[in-house]
Coordinates of C-alpha atoms in Angstrom, one line a residue:
X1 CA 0.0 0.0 0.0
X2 CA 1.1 3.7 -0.9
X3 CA 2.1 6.2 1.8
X4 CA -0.4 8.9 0.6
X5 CA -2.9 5.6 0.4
X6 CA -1.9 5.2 4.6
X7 CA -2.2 8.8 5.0
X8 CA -5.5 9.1 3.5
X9 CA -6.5 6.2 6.3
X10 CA -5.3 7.7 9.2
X11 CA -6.9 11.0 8.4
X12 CA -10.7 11.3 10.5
X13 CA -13.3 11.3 8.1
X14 CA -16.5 13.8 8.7
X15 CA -19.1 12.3 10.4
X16 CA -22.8 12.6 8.8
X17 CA -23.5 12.6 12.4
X18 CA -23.3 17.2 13.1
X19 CA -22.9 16.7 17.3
X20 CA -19.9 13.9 16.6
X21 CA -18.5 16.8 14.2
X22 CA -18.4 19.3 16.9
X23 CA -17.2 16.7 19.4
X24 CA -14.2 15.9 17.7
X25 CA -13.7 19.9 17.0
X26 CA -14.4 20.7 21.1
X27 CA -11.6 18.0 22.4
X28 CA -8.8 18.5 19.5
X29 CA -8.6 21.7 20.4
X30 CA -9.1 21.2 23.8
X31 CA -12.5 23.0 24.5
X32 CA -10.9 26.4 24.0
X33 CA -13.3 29.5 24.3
X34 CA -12.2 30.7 20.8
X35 CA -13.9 27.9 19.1
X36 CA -17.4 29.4 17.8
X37 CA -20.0 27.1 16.3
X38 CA -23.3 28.6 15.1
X39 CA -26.0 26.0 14.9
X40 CA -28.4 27.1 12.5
X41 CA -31.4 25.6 9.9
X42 CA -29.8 26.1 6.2
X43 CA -32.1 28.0 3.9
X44 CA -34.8 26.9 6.6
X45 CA -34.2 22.8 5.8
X46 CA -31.1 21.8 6.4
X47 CA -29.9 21.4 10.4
X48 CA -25.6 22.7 10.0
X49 CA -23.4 24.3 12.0
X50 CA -21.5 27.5 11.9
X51 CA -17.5 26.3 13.2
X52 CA -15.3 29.6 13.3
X53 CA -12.2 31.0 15.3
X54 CA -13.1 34.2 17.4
X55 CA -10.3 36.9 17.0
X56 CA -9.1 34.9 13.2
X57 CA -12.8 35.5 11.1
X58 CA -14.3 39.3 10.3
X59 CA -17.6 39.4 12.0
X60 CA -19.2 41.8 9.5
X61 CA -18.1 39.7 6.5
X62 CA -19.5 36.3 8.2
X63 CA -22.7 38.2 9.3
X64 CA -23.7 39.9 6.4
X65 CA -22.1 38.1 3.8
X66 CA -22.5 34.5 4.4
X67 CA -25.1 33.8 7.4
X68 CA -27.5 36.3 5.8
X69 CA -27.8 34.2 2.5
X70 CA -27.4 31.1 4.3
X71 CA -30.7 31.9 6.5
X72 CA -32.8 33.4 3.3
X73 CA -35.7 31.3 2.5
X74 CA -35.7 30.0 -0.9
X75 CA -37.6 27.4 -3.3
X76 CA -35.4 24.0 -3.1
X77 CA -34.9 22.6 -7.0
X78 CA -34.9 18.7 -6.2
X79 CA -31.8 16.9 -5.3
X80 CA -30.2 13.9 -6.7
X81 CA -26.7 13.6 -6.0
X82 CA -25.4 13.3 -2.5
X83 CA -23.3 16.3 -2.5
X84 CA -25.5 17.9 -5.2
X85 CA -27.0 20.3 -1.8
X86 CA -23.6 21.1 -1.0
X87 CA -22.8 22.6 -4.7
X88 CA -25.8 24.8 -4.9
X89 CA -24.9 26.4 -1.6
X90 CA -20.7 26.8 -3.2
X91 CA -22.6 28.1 -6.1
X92 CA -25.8 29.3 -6.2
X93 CA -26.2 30.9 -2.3
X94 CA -22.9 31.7 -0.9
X95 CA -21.6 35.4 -2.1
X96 CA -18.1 35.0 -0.6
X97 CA -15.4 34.6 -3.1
X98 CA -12.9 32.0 -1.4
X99 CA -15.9 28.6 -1.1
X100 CA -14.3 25.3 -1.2
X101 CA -15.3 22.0 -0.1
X102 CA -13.2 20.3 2.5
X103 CA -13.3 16.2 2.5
X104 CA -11.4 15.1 6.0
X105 CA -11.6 16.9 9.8
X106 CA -7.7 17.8 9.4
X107 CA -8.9 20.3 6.3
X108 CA -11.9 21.4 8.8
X109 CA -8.7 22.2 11.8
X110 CA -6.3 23.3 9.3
X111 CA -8.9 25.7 7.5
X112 CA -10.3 27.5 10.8
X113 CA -6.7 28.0 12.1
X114 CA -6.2 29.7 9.0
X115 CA -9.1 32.3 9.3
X116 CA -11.5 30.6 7.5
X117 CA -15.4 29.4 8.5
X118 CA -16.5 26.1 8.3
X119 CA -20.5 25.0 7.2
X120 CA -20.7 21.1 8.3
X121 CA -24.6 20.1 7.1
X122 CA -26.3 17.0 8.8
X123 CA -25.8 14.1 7.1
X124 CA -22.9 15.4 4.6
X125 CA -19.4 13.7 4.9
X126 CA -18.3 16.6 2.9
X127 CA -18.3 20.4 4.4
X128 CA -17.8 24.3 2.8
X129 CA -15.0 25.9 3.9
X130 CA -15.8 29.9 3.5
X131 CA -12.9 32.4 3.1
X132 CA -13.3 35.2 5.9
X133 CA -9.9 36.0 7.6
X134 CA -10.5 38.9 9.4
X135 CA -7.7 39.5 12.5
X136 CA -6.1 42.6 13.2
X137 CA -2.6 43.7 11.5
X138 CA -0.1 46.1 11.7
X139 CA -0.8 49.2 9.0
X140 CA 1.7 49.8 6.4
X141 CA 4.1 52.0 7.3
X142 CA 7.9 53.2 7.1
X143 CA 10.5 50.4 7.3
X144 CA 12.3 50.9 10.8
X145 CA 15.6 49.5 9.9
X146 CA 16.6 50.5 6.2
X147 CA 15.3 54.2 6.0
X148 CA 16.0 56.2 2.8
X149 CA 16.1 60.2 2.4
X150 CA 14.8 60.0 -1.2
X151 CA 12.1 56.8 -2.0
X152 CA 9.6 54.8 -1.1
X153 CA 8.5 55.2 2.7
X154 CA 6.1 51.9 2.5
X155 CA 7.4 48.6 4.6
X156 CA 6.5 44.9 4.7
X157 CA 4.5 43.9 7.9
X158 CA 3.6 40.7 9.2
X159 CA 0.8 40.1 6.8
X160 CA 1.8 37.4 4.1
X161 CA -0.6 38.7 1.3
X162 CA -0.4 42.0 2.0
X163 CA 3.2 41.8 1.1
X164 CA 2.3 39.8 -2.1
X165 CA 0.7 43.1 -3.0
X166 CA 2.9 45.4 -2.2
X167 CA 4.8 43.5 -4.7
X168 CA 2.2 43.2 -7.0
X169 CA 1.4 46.6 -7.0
X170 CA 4.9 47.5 -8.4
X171 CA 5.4 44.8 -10.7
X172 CA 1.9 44.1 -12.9
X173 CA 3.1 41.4 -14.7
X174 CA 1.7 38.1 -15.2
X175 CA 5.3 36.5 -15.4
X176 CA 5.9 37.5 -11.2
X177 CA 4.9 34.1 -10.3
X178 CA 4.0 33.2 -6.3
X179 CA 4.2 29.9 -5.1
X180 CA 3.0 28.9 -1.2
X181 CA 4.0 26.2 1.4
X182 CA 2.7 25.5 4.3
X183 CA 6.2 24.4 6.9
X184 CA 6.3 23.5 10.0
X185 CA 4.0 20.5 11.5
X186 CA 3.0 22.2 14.6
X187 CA 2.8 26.1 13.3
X188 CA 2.2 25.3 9.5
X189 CA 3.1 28.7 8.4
X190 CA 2.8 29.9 5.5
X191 CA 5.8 30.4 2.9
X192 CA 5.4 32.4 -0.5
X193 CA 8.4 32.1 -3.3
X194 CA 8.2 35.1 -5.8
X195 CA 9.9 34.9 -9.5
X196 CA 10.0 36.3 -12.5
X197 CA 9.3 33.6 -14.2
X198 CA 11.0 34.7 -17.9
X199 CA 13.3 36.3 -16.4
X200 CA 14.9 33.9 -13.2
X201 CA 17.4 31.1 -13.7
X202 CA 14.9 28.2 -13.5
X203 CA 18.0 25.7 -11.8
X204 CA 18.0 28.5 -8.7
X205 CA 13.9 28.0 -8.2
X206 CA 14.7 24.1 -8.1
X207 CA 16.9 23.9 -6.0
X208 CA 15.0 26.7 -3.6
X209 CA 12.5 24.5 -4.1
X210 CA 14.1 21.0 -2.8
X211 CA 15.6 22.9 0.2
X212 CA 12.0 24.5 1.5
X213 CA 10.8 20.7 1.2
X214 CA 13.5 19.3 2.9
X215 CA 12.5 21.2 5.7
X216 CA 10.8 19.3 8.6
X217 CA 10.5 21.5 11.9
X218 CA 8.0 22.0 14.4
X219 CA 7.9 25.7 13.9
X220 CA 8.5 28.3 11.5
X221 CA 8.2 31.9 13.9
X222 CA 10.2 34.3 11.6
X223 CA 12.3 34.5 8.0
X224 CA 15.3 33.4 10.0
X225 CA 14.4 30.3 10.5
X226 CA 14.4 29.7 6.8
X227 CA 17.5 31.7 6.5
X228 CA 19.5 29.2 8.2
X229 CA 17.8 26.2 7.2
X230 CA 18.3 27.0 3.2
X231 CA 21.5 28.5 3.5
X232 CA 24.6 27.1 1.2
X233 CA 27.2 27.1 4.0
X234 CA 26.2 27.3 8.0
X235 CA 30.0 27.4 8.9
X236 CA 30.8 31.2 8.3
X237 CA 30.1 34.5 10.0
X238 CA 29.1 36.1 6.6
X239 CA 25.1 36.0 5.5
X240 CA 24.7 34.2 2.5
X241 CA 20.6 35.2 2.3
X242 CA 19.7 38.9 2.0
X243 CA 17.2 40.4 4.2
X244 CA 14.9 43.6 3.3
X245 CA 11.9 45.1 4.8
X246 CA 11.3 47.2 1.7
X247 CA 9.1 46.6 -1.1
X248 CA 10.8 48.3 -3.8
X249 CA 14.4 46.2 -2.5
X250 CA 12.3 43.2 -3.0
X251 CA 10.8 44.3 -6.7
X252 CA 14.3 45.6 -8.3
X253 CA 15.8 42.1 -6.9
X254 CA 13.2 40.4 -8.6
X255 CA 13.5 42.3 -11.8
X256 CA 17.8 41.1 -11.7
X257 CA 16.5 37.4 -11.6
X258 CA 16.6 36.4 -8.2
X259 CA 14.2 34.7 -5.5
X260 CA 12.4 36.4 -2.9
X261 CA 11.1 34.2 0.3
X262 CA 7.8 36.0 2.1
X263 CA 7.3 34.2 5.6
X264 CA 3.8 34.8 7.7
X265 CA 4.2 36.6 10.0
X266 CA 7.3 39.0 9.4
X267 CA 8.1 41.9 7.7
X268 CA 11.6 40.6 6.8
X269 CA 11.8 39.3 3.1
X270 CA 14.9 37.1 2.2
X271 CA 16.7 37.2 -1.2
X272 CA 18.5 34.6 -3.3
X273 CA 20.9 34.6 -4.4
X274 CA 22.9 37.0 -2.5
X275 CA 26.3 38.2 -3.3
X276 CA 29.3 40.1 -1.2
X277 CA 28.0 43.3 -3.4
X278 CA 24.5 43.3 -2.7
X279 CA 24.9 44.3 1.5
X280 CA 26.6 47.6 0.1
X281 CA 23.7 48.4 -1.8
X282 CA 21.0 51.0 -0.7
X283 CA 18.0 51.1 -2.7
X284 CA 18.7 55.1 -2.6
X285 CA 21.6 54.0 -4.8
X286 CA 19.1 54.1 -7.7
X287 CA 17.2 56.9 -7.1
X288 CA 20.2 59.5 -6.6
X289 CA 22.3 60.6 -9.4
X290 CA 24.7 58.0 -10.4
X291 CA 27.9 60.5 -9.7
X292 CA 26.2 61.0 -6.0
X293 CA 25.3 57.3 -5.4
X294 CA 28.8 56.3 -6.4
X295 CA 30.6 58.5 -3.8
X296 CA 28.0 57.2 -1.1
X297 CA 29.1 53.6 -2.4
X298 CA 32.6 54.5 -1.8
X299 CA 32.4 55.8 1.5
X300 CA 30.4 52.8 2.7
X301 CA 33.6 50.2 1.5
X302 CA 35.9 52.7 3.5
X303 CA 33.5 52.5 6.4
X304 CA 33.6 48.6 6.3
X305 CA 36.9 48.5 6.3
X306 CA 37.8 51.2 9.2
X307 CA 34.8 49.2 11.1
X308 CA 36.9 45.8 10.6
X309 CA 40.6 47.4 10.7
X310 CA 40.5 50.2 12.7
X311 CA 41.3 49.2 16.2
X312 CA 43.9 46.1 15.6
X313 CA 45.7 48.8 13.2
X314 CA 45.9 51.0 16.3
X315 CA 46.9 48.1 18.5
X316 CA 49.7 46.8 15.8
X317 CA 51.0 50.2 15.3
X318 CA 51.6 51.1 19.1
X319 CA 52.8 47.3 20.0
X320 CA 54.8 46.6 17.2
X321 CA 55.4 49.4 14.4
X322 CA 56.1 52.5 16.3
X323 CA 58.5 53.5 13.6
X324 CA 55.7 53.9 11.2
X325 CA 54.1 57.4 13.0
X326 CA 55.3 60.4 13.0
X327 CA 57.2 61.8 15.5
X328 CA 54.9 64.2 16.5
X329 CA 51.8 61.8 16.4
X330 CA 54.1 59.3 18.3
X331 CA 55.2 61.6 21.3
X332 CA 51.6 62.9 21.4
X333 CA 50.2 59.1 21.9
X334 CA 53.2 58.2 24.1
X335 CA 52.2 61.3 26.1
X336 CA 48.4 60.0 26.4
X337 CA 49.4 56.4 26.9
X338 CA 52.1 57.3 29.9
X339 CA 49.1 57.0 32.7
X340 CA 47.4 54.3 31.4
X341 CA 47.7 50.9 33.4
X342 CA 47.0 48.6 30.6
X343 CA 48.4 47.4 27.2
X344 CA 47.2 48.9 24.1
X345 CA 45.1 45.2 23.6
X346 CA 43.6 44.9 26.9
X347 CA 42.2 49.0 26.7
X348 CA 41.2 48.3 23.2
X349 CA 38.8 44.9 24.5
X350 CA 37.7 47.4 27.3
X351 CA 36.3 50.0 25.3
X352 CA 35.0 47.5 22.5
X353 CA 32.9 45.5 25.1
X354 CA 31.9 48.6 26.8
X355 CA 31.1 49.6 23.8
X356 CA 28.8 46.7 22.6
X357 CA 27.2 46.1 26.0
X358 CA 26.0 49.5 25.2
X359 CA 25.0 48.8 22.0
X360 CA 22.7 45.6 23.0
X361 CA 21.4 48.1 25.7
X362 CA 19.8 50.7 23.6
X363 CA 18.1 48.0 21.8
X364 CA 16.5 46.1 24.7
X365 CA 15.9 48.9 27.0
X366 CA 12.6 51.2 25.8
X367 CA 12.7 53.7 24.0
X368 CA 11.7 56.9 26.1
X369 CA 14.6 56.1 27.8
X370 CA 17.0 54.8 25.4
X371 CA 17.9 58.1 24.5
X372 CA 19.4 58.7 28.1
X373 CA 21.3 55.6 28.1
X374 CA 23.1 56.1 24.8
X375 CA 24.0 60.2 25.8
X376 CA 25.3 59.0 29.2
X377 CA 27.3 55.9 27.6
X378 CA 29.3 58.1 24.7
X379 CA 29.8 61.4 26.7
X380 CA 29.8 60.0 30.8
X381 CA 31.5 57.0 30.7
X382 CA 33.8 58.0 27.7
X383 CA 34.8 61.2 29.6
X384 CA 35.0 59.8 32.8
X385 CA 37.3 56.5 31.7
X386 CA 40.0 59.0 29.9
X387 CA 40.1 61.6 33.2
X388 CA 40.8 58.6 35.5
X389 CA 43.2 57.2 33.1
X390 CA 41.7 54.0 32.4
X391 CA 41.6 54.1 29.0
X392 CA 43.6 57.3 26.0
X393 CA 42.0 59.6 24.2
X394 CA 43.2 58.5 21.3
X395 CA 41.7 55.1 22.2
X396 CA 38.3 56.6 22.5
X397 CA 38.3 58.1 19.5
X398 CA 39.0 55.1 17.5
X399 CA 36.5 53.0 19.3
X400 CA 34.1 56.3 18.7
X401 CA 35.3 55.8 14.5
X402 CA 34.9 52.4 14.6
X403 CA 31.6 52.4 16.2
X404 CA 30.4 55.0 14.0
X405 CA 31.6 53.4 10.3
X406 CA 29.5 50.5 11.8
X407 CA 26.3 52.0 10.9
X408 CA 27.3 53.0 7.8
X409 CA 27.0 49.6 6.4
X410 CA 23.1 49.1 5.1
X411 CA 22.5 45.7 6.4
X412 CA 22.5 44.7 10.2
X413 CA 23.7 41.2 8.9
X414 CA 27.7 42.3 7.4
X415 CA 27.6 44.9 10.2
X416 CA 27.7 42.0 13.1
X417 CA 29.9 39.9 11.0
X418 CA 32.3 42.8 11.0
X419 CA 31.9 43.1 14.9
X420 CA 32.8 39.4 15.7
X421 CA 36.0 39.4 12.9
X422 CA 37.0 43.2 14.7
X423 CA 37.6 40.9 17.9
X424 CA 39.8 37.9 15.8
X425 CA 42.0 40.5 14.4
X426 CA 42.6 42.5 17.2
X427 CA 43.6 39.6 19.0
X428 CA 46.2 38.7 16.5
X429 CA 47.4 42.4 16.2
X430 CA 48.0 42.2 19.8
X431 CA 50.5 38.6 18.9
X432 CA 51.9 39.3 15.9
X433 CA 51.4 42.7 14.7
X434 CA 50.6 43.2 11.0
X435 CA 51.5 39.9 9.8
X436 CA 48.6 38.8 12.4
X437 CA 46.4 40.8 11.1
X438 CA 47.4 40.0 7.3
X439 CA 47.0 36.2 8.1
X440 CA 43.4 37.0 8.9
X441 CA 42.8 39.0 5.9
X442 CA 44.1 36.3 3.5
X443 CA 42.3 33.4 5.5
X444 CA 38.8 36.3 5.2
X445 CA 39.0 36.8 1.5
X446 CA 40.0 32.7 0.6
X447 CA 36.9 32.4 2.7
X448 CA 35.1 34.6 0.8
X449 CA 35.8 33.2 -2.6
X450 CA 34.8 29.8 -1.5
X451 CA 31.4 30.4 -0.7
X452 CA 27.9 29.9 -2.4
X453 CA 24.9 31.5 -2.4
X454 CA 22.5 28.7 -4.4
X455 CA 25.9 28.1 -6.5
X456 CA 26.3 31.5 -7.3
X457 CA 30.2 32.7 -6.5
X458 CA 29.7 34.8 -3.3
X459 CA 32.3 37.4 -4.5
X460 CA 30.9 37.4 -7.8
X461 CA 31.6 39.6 -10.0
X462 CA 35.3 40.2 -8.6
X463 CA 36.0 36.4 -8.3
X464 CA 35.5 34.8 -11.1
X465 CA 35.5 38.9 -12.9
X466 CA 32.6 39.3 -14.9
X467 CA 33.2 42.7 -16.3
X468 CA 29.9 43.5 -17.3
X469 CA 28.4 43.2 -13.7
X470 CA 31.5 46.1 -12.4
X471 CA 29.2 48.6 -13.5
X472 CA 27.1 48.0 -10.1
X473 CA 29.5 47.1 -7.5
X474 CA 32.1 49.8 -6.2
X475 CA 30.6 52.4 -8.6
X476 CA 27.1 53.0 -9.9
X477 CA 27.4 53.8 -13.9
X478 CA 24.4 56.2 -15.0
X479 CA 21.0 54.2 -15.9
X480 CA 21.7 55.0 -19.8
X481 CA 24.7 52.4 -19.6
X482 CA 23.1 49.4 -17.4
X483 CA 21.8 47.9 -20.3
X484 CA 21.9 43.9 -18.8
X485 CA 21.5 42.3 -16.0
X486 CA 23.6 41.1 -13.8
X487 CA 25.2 38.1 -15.1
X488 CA 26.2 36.3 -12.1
X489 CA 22.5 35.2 -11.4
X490 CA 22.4 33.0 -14.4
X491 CA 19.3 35.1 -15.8
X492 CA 18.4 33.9 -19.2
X493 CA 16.5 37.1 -19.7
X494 CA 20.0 39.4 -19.9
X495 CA 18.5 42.3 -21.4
X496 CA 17.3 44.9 -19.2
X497 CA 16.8 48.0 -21.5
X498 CA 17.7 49.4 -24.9
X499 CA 17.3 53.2 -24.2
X500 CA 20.0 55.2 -26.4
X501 CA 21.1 58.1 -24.1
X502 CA 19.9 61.2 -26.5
X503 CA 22.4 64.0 -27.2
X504 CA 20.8 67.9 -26.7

């Protein structure tokens, strides 16, 4: 015998039987007060019941849409089918527009959890499940974590389909494509994949698709979950799966040829592929001039690197390479450093943990006072470590850089893999000087070029070079001249635009 044939046998059947129906229905889920059933006569003949979820259904759409017409009084054509009754209700009497029949008790369980209602008639194995999700969600507003000066203001929230069309309503084509998945046994959340479907490397959906079916967890509560389940390589402190809370992030990724993963329930949307480039990226990049979004590129690469470099340079310099500063700038830091009771390592992990301890504190603690916290971490404790002479000044201002060039970089997920590598190379600096900190560098960037994002090169299009994708990566070449795609995602569709820049 089959598995789905076993399956189909364990499943409970619906009982013609209505008060066995609602039996079942009262102890699977425990007699919970949530659990509404509406007795009723069906257009005055048939005995049925009305099984809902309070707080999941809108009230006004089940009252006036569907229990109106179901209580109407009408003239019965005769009947000879079993089910015949139950198709002239789908049909002919219900006005919602989501009306399916449901053949087992686990669609019945599965169906109100989702927000739907559920007509069970007397002496029917078979029941109507009626569209009428109703519960309360978060407005649409401005995304919190990637804000813009110039662009869209509209953000995801935790609302699967309205996401869908916030997508939709930017890209109305018939090719954007949206496929959903119920994971997770115990949650069963649902999981949309969007594509262009003419325009996406077919082998990437595929395999998006084997790794989302390979998944078999209890729960699904957030995109992160996914993130880490479908990810190429768990083993690394770089993101491999782009994040964005932004609708028009989501629609220009989807109009390169890669995947976008909506999960119930969050406003995070992942991407994939996703490349080394792509966390440098602002959508404000394309809505600026490409001369003013290529010197904002630039400044965000030095950023990373002064976030990643800056203190173990500091520490190497003043252990090790002395002869490297000025003389000025080294009596000056001698000067500053005469009082100080502590290497130039152990002051440097002082003010970086003090540092992130202060960090994680403005994000947990609320926000009327959060404010407060962060004045009296920078300006009282700062102040207060350099006049006792636990710490330099010139320490303090490159934990103060540092900190700073952190932000810089647009996604939270590079910015805390820079944070965790800051602390490897520092401690090296502190051993070896610069050849400590070069061995980390080389071991970073082999690294680097050994990763996969869905078997896309992470450092594409640096390693392997694909010169025709360098015109979005350190520099932003005018609109006039991004004629293709970017290569690296395998598109089959490479041609984005043949606009001929006219001369006046």
């Amino acid at each position: 015998m089959s598995e789905s044939s076993l399956e189909r046998q364990d499943q409970r059947q619906i009982s013609p039987d209505l008060s066995e129906n609602m039996e079942y229905c009262k102890e699977v889920m425990g007699n919970s007060n949530d659990l509404m059933m509406r007795p009723l006569q069906c257009l005055h003949k048939w005995p049925a019941v009305m099984l809902y979820i309070d707080g999941l259904v809108d009230v006004q759409i089940l009252n006036h849409s569907i229990m109106e017409s179901l209580l109407q009084k009408r003239d019965l054509p005769e009947f000879s089918a079993d089910d015949e009754h139950l198709s002239y209700l789908q049909n002919d009497i219900l006005i919602a527009s989501d009306v399916l029949l449901v053949d087992d008790m686990d669609e019945v369980m599965n169906a109100l959890l989702s927000g739907s209602a559920i007509l069970l008639l007397e002496g029917s194995v078979r029941g109507l499940k009626i569209g009428a999700a109703g519960w309360e969600d978060r407005s649409v507003g401005e995304p919190v974590s990637q804000t813009v000066v110039r662009g869209p203001m509209e953000g995801f929230n935790e609302n699967l389909r309205t996401n869908t069309s916030l997508i939709r309503k930017r890209i109305r084509n018939p090719h954007l494509w949206i496929e959903e998945r119920e994971i997770g046994q115990v949650t069963k959340t649902r999981v949309a994949v969007l594509y262009l479907e003419h325009i996406v490397d077919q082998e990437i959906v595929k395999e998006l698709r084997r790794r989302l079916d390979e998944i078999d967890i209890d729960s699904i509560l957030e995109s992160g979950y996914i993130e880490e389940l479908v990810q190429d390589e768990t083993r690394t402190l770089f993101p491999t799966v782009y994040n964005s809370e932004r609708p028009d992030t989501v629609c220009a990724a989807l109009l390169e040829g890669r995947v976008a993963i909506i999960v119930d329930g969050t406003p995070f949307v992942l991407l994939v592929p996703a490349l080394f480039v792509h966390f440098f990226q602002s959508p404000e990049d394309y809505y600026q001039r490409a001369d003013i979004s290529t010197l904002i590129r630039l400044i965000r690469y030095l950023s990373f690197f002064i976030a990643l470099l800056a203190p173990s340079f500091y520490i190497a310099i003043s252990t090790f390479h002395q002869e490297m500063l000025p003389t000025n700038l080294l009596i000056s830091l001698a000067a500053q450093r005469e009082g100080v009771p502590f290497p130039a390592f152990i002051e440097a992990i002082l003010m970086e943990l003090t540092y992130e301890i202060l960090r994680e504190a403005g994000i947990r603690i609320p926000k009327t006072v959060g404010q407060a916290v962060s004045i009296v971490g920078t300006l009282v404790i700062g102040q207060a470590a350099v006049d006792a002479g636990v710490v330099s000044a010139a320490m303090v201002i490159i934990v103060s850089i540092t900190a700073i060039s952190s932000y810089v970089i647009p996604e939270n997920g590079l910015s805390i893999s820079v944070r965790i590598l800051r602390f490897v190379l520092m401690i090296l600096a502190a051993a070896f000087g610069f050849y400590g900190i070069l061995i980390v560098l080389l071991i970073t960037v082999t690294h680097l070029c050994s990763l996969r994002s869905f078997g896309v090169p992470y450092m594409s299009p640096f390693a392997p070079l694909i010169q025709k994708d360098l015109k979005d990566t350190l520099f932003r070449v005018p609109w006039s001249r991004m004629k293709t795609r970017p290569l690296s995602t395998g598109t089959p569709n490479k041609t984005r635009q043949t606009t001929k820049k006219t001369k006046r």
